[in-house]
XYZ file of C-alpha atoms in Angstrom:
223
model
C -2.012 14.043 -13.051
C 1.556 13.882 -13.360
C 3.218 10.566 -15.065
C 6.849 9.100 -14.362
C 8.626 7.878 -17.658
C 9.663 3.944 -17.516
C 13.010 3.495 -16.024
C 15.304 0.313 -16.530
C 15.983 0.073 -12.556
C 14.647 0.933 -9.693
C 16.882 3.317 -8.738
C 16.177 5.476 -11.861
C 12.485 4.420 -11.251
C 12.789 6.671 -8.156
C 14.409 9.429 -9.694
C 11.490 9.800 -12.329
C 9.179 10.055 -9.735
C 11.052 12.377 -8.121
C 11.375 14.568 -10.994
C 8.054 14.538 -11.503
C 7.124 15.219 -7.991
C 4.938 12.877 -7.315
C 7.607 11.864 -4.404
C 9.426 14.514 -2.506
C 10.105 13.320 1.116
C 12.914 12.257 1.646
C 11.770 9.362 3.601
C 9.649 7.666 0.670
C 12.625 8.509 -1.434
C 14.590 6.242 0.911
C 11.989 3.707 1.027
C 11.235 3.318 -2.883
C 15.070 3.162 -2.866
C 15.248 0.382 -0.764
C 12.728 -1.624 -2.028
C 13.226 -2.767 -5.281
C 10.044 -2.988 -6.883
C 11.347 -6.133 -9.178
C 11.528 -8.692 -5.970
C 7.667 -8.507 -6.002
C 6.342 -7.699 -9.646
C 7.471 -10.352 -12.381
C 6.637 -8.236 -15.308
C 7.766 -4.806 -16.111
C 9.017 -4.096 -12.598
C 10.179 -0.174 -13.336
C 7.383 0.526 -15.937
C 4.926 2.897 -14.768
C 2.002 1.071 -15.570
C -0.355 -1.045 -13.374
C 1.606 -5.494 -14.180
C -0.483 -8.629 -13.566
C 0.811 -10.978 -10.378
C -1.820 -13.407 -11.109
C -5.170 -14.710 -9.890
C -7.086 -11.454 -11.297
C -4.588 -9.142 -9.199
C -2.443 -6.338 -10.767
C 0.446 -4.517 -8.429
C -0.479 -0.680 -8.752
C 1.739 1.681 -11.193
C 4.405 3.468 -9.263
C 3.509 6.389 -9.619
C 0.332 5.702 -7.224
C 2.642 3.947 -4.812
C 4.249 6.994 -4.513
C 1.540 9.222 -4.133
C -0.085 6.751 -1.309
C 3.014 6.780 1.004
C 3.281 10.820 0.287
C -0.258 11.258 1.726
C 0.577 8.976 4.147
C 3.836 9.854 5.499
C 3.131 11.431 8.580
C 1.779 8.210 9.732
C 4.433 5.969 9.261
C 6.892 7.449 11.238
C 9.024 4.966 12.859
C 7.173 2.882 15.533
C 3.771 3.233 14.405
C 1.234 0.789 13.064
C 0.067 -0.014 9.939
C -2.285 -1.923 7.707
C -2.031 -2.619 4.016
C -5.364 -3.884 2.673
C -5.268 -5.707 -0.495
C -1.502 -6.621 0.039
C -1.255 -8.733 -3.585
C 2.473 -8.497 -4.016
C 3.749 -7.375 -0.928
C 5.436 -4.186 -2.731
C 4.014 -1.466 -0.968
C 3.219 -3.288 2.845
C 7.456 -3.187 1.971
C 7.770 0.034 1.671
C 5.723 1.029 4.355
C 7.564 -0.909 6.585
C 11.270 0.059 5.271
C 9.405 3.714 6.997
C 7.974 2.431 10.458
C 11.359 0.892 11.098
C 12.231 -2.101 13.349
C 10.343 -0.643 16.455
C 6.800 -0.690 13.981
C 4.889 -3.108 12.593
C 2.962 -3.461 9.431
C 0.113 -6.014 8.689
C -0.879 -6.796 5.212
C -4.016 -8.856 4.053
C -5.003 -10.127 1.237
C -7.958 -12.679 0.509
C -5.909 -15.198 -2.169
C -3.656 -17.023 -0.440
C -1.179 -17.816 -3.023
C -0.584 -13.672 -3.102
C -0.090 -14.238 0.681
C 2.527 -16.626 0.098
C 4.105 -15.218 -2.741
C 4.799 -11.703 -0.865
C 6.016 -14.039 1.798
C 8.541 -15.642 0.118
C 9.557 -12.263 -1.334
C 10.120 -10.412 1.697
C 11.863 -13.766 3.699
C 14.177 -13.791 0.419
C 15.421 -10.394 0.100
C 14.612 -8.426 3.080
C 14.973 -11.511 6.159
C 15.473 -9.097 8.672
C 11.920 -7.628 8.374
C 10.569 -10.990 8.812
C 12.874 -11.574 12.247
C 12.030 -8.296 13.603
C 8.254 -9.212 12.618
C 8.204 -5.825 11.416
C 5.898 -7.196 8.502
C 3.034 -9.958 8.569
C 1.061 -11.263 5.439
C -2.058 -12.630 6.293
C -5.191 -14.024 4.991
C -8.086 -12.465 5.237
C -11.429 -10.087 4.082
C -9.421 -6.824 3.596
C -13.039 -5.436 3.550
C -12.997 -6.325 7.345
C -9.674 -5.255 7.686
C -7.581 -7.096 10.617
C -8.862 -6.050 13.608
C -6.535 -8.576 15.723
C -3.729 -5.670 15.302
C -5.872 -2.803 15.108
C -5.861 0.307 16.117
C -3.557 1.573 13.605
C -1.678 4.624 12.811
C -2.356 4.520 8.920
C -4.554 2.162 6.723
C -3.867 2.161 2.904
C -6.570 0.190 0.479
C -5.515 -1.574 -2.783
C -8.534 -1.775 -4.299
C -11.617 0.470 -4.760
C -14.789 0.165 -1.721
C -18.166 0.654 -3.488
C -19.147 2.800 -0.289
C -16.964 4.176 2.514
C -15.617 1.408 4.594
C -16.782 1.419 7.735
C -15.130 -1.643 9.344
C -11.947 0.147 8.330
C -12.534 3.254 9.699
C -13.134 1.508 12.816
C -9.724 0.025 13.014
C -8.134 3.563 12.187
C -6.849 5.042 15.440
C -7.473 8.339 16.782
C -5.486 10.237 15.170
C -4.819 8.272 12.373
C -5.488 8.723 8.016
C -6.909 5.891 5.535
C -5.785 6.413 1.970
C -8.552 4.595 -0.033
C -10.279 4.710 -3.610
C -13.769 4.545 -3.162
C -16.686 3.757 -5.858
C -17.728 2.123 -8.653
C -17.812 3.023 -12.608
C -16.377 6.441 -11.209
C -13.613 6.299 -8.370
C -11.611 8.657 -6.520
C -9.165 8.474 -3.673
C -10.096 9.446 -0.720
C -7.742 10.702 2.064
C -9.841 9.860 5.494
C -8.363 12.116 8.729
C -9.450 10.519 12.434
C -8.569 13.654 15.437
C -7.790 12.951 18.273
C -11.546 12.784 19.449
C -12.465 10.211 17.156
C -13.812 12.964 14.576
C -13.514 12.104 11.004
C -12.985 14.532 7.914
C -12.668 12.935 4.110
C -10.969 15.241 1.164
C -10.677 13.676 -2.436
C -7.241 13.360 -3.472
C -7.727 11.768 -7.458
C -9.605 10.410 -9.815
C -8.961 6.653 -10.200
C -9.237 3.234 -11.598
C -9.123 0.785 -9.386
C -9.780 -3.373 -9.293
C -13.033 -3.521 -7.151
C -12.308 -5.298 -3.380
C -14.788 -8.088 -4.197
C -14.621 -11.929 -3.257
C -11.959 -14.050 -4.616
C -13.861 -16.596 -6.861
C -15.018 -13.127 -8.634
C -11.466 -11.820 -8.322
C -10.179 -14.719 -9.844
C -12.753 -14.809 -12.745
C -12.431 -11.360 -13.437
């Protein structure tokens, strides 16, 4: 797997990842450009490493950001629908929405509600329009039950590693529509789920992983 060196902005963040080409489109390029990675992670914003936010949470490295909205792309073209599952710091439901545009809408649930609030406050402070438009939503929730109030959706991407194929998630995918998710236990690996048009579903591992487990939050918390 390819690595981005640590950058001292987010700008040259970008460009790592770019040279390493783990990002090529131009329309995550745009998107990682426009949202700056240090409004939502507290430590280390431009290191390519996994940072703490608190409560047992960690915002992913970049470099798997990048890969997530690659394999995702084609589903968050602008108007679609999308749901962020395990939203912790709000980076990434960002980013998604920065590509559905104002015309789409992108939900993001997480089960500890000071995460929820904290994302919040960072997308009302430094991207208000967003919250206006109610392109994005942070809610509370089971992210293993996914948020079926806005479902079906175009894309679904999962923060955290499902012990089994999620079921209640592919349920909420719509037809056509692709979940980027790690799945497992002591061994993980992302796996890219494809919904046809028919309702017909196809899985292909992407990676091998290492993932926080999607769990409860007392165990989250403790862990």
């Amino acid at each position: 797997m390819a690595w981005a060196c640590s950058s001292g902005s987010n700008r040259g963040l970008v460009a790592n990842l770019a040279r390493a080409r783990i990002i090529s489109d131009e329309r995550v390029v745009s998107a990682m450009r426009a949202v700056d990675r240090a409004h939502f992670s507290p430590h280390s914003p431009y290191e390519d490493a996994p940072q703490p936010i608190g409560h047992g949470a960690t915002i992913s490295a970049p470099h798997m950001h990048g890969y997530a909205l690659e394999h995702l792309r084609e589903h968050l073209r602008p108007g679609m629908r999308a749901l962020d599952v395990g939203s912790g710091s709000g980076y990434l439901t960002a980013c998604m929405a920065a590509m559905v545009g104002a015309r789409g809408r992108v939900v993001g649930v997480d089960h500890i509600p000071e995460l929820v609030e904290g994302a919040r406050a960072a997308l009302e402070q430094h991207y208000p329009d967003w919250v206006r438009d109610q392109r994005v939503r942070f809610v509370v929730g089971d992210g293993r039950q996914g948020h079926a109030a806005d479902a079906p959706y175009d894309c679904i991407h999962v923060g955290a590693a499902s012990p089994e194929p999620p079921a209640a998630l592919l349920a909420q995918l719509g037809a056509p529509g692709r979940m980027f998710v790690p799945v497992g236990t002591a061994l993980q690996q992302v796996i890219v789920y494809d919904k046809d048009s028919s309702g017909n579903v196809t899985q292909q591992p992407v990676m091998d992983v290492a993932y926080i487990p999607l769990t409860d939050p007392d165990r989250q918390r403790s862990g």
